[in-house]
XYZ file of C-alpha atoms in Angstrom:
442
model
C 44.908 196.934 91.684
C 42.748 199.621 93.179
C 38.550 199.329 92.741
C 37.215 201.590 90.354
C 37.337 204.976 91.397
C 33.911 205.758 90.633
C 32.948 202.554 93.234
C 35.830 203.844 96.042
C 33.821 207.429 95.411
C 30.456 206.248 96.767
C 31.199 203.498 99.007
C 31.586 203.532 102.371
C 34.810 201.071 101.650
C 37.846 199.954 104.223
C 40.287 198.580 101.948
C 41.864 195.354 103.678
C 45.935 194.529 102.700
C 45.625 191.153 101.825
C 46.805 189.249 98.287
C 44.364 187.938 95.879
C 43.885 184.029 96.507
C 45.657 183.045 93.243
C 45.236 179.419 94.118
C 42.600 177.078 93.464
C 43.318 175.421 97.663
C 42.009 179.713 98.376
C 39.498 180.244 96.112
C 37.401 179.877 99.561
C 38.909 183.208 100.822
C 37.069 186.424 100.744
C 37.830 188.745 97.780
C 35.246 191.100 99.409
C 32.902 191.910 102.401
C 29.648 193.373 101.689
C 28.336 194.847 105.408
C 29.863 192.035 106.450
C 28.716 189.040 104.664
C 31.854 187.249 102.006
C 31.361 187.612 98.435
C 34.086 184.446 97.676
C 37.339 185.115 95.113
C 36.274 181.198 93.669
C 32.929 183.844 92.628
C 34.594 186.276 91.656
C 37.194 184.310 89.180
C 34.617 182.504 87.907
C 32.496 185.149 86.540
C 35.489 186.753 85.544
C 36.423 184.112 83.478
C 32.802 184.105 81.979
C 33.409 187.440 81.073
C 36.096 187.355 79.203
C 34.667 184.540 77.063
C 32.213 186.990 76.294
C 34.733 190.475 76.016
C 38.397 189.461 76.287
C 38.874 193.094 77.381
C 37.123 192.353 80.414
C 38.896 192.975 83.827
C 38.688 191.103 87.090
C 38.340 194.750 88.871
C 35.247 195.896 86.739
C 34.073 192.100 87.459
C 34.160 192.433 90.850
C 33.035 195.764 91.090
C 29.521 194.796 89.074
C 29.270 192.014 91.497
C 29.377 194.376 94.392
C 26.557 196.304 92.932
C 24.864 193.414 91.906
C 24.724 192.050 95.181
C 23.436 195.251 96.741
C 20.513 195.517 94.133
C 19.183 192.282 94.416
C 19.070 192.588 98.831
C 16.794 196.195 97.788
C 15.234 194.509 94.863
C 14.228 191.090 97.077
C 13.288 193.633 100.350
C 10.767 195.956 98.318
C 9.242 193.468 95.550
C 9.335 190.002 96.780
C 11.257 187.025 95.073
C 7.573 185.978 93.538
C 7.280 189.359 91.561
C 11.155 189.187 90.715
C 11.086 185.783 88.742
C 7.709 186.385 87.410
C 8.672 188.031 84.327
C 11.037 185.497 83.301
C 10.301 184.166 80.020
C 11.272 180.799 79.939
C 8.450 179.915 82.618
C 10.958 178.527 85.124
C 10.444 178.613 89.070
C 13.545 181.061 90.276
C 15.094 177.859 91.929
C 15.340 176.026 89.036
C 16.312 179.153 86.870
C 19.336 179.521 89.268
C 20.205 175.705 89.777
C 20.547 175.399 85.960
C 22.827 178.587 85.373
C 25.026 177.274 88.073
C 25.837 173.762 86.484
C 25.815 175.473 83.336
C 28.416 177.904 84.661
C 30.493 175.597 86.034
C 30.288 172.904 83.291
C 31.359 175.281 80.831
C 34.466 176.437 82.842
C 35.512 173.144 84.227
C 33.969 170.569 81.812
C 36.613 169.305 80.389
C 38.438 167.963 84.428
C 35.012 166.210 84.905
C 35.501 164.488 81.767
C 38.871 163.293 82.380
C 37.793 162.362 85.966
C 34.360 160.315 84.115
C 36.556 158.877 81.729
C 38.286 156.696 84.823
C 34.477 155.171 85.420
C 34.334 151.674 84.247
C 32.099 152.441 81.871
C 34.361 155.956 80.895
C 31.280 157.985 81.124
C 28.115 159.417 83.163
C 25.830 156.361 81.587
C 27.532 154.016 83.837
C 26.371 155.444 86.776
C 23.079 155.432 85.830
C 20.000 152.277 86.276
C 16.285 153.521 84.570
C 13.326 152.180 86.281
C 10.760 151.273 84.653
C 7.164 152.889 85.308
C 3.628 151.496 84.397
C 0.882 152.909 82.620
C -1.129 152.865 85.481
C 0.907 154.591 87.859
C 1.751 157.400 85.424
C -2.336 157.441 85.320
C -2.593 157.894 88.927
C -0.491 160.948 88.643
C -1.813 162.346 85.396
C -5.482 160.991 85.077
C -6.286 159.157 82.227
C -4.754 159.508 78.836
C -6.356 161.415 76.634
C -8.560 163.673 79.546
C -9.485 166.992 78.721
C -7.479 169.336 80.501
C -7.830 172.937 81.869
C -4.285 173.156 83.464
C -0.813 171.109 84.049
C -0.826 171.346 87.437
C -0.994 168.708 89.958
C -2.656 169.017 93.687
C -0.675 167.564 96.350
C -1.850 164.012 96.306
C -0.976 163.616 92.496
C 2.518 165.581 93.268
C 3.200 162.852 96.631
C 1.952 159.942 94.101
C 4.991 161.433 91.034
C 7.216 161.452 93.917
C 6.971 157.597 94.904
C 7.647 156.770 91.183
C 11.170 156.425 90.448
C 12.908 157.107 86.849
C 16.376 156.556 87.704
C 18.788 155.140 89.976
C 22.270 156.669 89.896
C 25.596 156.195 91.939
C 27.790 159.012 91.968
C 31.604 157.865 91.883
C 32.724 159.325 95.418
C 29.571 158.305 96.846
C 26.008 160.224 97.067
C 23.778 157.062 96.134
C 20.382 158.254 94.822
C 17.569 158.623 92.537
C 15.507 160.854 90.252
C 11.465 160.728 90.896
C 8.880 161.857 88.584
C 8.399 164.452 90.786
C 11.831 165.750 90.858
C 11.523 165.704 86.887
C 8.215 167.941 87.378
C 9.106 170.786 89.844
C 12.121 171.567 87.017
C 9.719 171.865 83.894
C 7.994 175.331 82.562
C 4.612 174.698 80.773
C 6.146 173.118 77.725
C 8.080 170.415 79.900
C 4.923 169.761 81.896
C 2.885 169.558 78.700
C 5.697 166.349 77.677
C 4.751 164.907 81.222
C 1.204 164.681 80.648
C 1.520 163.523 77.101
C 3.227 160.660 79.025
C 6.625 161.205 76.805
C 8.691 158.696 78.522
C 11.644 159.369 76.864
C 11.690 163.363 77.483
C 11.104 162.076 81.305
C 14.338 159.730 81.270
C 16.450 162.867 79.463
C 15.054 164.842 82.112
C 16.348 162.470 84.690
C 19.273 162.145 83.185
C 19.792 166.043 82.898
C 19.451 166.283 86.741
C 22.211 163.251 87.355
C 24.371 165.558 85.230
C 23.595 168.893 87.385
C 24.258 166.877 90.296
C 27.421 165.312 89.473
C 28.490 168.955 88.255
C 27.621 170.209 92.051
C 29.248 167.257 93.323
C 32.597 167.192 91.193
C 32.190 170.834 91.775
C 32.145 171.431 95.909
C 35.055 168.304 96.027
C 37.333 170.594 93.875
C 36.606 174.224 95.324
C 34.390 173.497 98.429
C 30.989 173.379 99.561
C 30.952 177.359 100.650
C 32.200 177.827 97.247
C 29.587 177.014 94.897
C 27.141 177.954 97.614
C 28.610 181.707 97.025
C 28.628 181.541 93.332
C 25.090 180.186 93.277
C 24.473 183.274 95.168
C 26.242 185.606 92.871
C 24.101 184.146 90.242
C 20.659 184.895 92.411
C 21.981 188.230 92.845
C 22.392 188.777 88.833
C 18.782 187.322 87.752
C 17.263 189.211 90.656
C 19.254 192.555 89.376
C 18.183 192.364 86.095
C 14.558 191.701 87.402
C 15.142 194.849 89.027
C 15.773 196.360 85.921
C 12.988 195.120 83.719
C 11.011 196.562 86.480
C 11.851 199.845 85.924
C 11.569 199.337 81.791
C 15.603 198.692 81.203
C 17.801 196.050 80.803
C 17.987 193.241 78.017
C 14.159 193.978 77.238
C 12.650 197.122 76.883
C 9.957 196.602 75.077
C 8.438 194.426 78.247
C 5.595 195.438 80.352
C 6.755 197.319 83.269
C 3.840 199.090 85.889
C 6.347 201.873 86.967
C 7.195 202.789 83.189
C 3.551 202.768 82.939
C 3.332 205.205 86.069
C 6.034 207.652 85.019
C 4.850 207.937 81.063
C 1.303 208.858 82.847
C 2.691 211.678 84.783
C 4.833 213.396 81.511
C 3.408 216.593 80.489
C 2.237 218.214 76.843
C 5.384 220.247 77.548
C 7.595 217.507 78.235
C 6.054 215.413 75.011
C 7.044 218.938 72.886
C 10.454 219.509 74.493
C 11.216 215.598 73.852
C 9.821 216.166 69.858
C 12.042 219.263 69.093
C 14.854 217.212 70.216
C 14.312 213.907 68.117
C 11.828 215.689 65.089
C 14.127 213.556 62.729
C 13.004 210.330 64.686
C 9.295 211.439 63.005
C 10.013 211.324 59.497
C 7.274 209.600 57.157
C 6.606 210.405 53.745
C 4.068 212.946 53.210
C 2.643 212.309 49.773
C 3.883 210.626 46.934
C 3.229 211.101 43.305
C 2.327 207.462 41.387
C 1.177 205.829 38.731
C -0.691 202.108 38.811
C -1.981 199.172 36.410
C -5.024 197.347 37.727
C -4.742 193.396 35.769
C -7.934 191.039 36.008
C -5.759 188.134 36.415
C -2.150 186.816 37.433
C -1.324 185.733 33.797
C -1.736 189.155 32.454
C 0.175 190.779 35.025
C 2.931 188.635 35.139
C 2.944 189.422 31.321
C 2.775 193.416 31.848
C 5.816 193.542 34.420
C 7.385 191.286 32.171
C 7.484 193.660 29.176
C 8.307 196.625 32.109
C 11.596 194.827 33.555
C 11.966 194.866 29.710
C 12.195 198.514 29.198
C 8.296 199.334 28.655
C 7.151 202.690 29.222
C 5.045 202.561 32.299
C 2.060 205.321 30.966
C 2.036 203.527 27.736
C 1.353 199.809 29.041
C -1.610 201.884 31.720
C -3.616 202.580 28.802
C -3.116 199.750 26.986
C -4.078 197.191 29.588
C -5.152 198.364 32.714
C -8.337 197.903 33.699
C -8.600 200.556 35.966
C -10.394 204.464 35.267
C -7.154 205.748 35.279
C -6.025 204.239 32.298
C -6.774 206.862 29.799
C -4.127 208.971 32.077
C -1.783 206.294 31.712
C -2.669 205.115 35.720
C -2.202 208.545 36.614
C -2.880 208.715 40.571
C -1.541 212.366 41.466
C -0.412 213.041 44.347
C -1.451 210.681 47.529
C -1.334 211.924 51.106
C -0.549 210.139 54.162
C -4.101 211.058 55.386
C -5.870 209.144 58.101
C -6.302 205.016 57.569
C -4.637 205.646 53.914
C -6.807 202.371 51.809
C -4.966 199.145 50.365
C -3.519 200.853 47.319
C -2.153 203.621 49.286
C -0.325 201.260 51.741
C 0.663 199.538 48.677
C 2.039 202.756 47.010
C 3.456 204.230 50.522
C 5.326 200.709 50.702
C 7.233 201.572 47.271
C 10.628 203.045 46.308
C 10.549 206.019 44.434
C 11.564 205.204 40.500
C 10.983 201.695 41.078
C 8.212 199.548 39.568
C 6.486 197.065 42.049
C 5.939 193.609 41.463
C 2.329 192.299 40.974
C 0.182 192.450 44.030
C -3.244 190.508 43.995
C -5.967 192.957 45.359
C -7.101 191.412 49.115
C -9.654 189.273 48.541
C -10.740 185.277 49.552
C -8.839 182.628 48.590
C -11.830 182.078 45.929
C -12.219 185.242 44.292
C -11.783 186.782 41.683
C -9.616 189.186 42.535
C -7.258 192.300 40.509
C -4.049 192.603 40.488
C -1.602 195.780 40.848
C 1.746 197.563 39.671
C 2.934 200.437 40.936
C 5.110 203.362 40.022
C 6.441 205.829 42.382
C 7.558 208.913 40.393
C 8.042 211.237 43.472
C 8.156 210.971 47.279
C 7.987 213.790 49.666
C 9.067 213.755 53.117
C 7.574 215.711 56.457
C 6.988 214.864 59.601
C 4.917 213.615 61.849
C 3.109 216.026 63.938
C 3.789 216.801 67.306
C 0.426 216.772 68.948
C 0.530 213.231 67.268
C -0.811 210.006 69.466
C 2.075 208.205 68.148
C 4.399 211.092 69.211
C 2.951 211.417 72.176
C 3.093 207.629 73.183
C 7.149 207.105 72.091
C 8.028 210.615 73.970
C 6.420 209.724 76.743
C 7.661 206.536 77.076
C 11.247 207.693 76.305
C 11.035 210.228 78.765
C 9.663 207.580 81.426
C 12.445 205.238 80.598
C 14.938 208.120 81.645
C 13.042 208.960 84.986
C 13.172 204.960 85.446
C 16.989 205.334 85.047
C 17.863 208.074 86.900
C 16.199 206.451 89.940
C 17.604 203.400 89.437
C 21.359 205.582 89.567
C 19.855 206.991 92.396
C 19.651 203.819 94.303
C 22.563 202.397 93.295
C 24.718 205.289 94.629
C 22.393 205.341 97.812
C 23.116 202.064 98.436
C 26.764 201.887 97.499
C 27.236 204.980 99.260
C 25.182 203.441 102.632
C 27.355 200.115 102.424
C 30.139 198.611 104.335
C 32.442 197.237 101.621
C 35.795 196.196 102.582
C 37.520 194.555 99.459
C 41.023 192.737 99.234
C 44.002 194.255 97.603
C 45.066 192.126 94.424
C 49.070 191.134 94.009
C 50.536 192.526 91.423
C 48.980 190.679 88.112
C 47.055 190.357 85.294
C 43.916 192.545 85.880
């Protein structure tokens, strides 16, 4: 099986005649080299095999040729903007390192779970617990990492002597079953929480700090079980794979793509600044049915001084009553005598509560009550409302809302068509040699 053709186009590849490591013994063996460095077929199998959980149609060439790209991205992405700015727009509040860590075991315990269950269900104890000895931790040292209970707080950070204090207190004892003795500190269980974790910690939540132990024991034993099965240089790669994928999608929230678009993003911000009223005008002729909005609408209301007696008037129109009729029998309002004739209403400026009210309707529909805003106290009116016509326009082009959404669409294009840009650059400027595959399943 051949890369794609679109990759073999812009890469600068040597194409090495060697068979796919089909083995588990070769899953050490290169599938690829990227200027050089390995890129690992244990890597490349494994994400694979994630994505086919995901898309059964997926295929181990397409795999490996996203990883290539991947990889390329993240080396421009980590040389221009840092791995600081990179993981800080993650939402989850998690240092990069512990972001990555946690995708690995998760990556690996989902593919392989079920062997390190067989192999835990040998322990003595046929399970993870049996490895494990809590230590028990005083009130008064958790104070002389925390302060005292109860302190007011401005942050959930601690300086270094509170951080070398956490790390003298241990939670947990463990024994891994080929060996690797060790323990799990308080401060091991802080440098792996985001803000809600830490705010746990200083609550002094001693069970969410023994989970959290425990949770580490589990990652470990997953790396462990893990590197004994496919190698150390193994899981090293696919933890790098991993990097590379957080780091490339950081890349593209940067530019305003990728799984969230509606993020913050300083170049989006740059390119929207530089679009043109000529642009913004091109962009609206293109996508003027993106700007429909109802123009005016033709309706008819009730005003009620209480809930009883509306409840009672939409009860008797669900019923069949004639709208205009009930108006000028009970409605409070100076439209009555037109049976809560409105006329027409126009989507004019800040339209008032009863035009929201009325713009929120269906046309031919009757509204349910709506109390009139007011405190929780007052007395307050209540509404029904009657759409009898709607028509549509649009909005105009010289619009600030227009303006805004073509300007941002138009910057989110510019963003991508650099981004392609780079990627070709870059594929174009690498040394890729990649392994031939036997003949196979792709």
């Amino acid at each position: 099986m051949n890369p794609a053709p679109a990759l073999r186009a812009l890469a600068g590849a040597v194409w090495l005649a060697c068979a796919w490591p089909a083995a588990v013994s070769a899953q050490g063996a290169p599938a690829a080299r990227i200027d050089g460095a390995p890129l690992l077929a244990f890597s490349v199998e494994t994400s694979w095999r994630m994505a086919r959980a995901a898309d059964p149609a997926a295929r181990r060439d397409a795999t490996l040729d996203a990883l290539i790209a991947d990889r390329l991205l993240a080396t421009a992405a980590r040389k221009r903007f840092g791995e600081a700015v990179l993981s800080a727009g993650q939402r989850v509040g998690f240092a990069r390192d512990v972001s990555i860590d946690d995708q690995l075991a998760s990556t690996l315990r989902t593919l392989y779970g079920s062997e390190m269950e067989q192999e835990l269900r040998q322990l003595p104890g046929a399970g993870l617990d049996s490895l494990l000895h809590p230590q028990a931790v005083s009130g008064a040292a958790l104070d002389a990492v925390f302060g005292k209970s109860g302190a007011l707080r401005l942050d959930l950070d601690l300086d270094s002597a509170q951080l070398a204090q956490a790390d003298t207190l241990v939670l947990l004892r463990f024994a891994l079953p080929h060996g690797g003795d060790g323990s799990i500190t308080l401060g091991d269980v802080y440098r792996r929480q985001n803000v809600q974790g830490r705010v746990a910690l200083f609550a002094r939540e001693r069970g969410f700090m023994l989970q959290q132990a425990r949770v580490q024991v589990a990652a470990r034993y997953v790396l462990d079980w893990s590197r004994r099965r496919f190698g150390a240089d193994a899981v090293a790669d696919l933890r790098r794979v991993l990097a590379d994928q957080g780091d490339a999608q950081a890349m593209l929230r940067l530019h305003g793509l990728g799984d969230d678009q509606h993020g913050g993003s300083r170049l989006l911000d740059q390119l929207a600044s530089q679009v043109s009223p000529a642009q913004v005008r091109d962009w609206y002729q293109r996508h003027r049915e993106d700007f429909v909005r109802i123009e005016r609408v033709r309706a008819r209301h009730i005003r009620l001084p209480d809930e009883a007696s509306a409840r009672a008037v939409a009860a008797a129109l669900a019923g069949g009553a004639d709208f205009a009729t009930l108006a000028r029998r009970h409605s409070v309002a100076p439209s009555a005598a037109s049976g809560g004739a409105l006329g027409w209403v126009r989507h004019e400026g800040r339209p008032g509560w009863l035009a929201q009210l009325v713009f929120a309707q269906a046309e031919g529909q009757v509204s349910a009550p709506v109390r009139t805003p007011a405190g929780p106290a007052a007395q307050a009116p209540w509404e029904i409302v009657l759409v009898e016509q709607r028509v549509l326009g649009y909005q105009e082009a010289g619009s600030e809302s227009v303006r805004y959404v073509a300007s941002r669409a138009l910057a989110r294009a510019m963003a991508a068509e650099q981004l392609m840009a780079l990627r070709a650059d870059l594929l174009r400027k690498a040394r890729i040699e990649i392994a031939t595959v036997a003949q196979g399943p792709a």
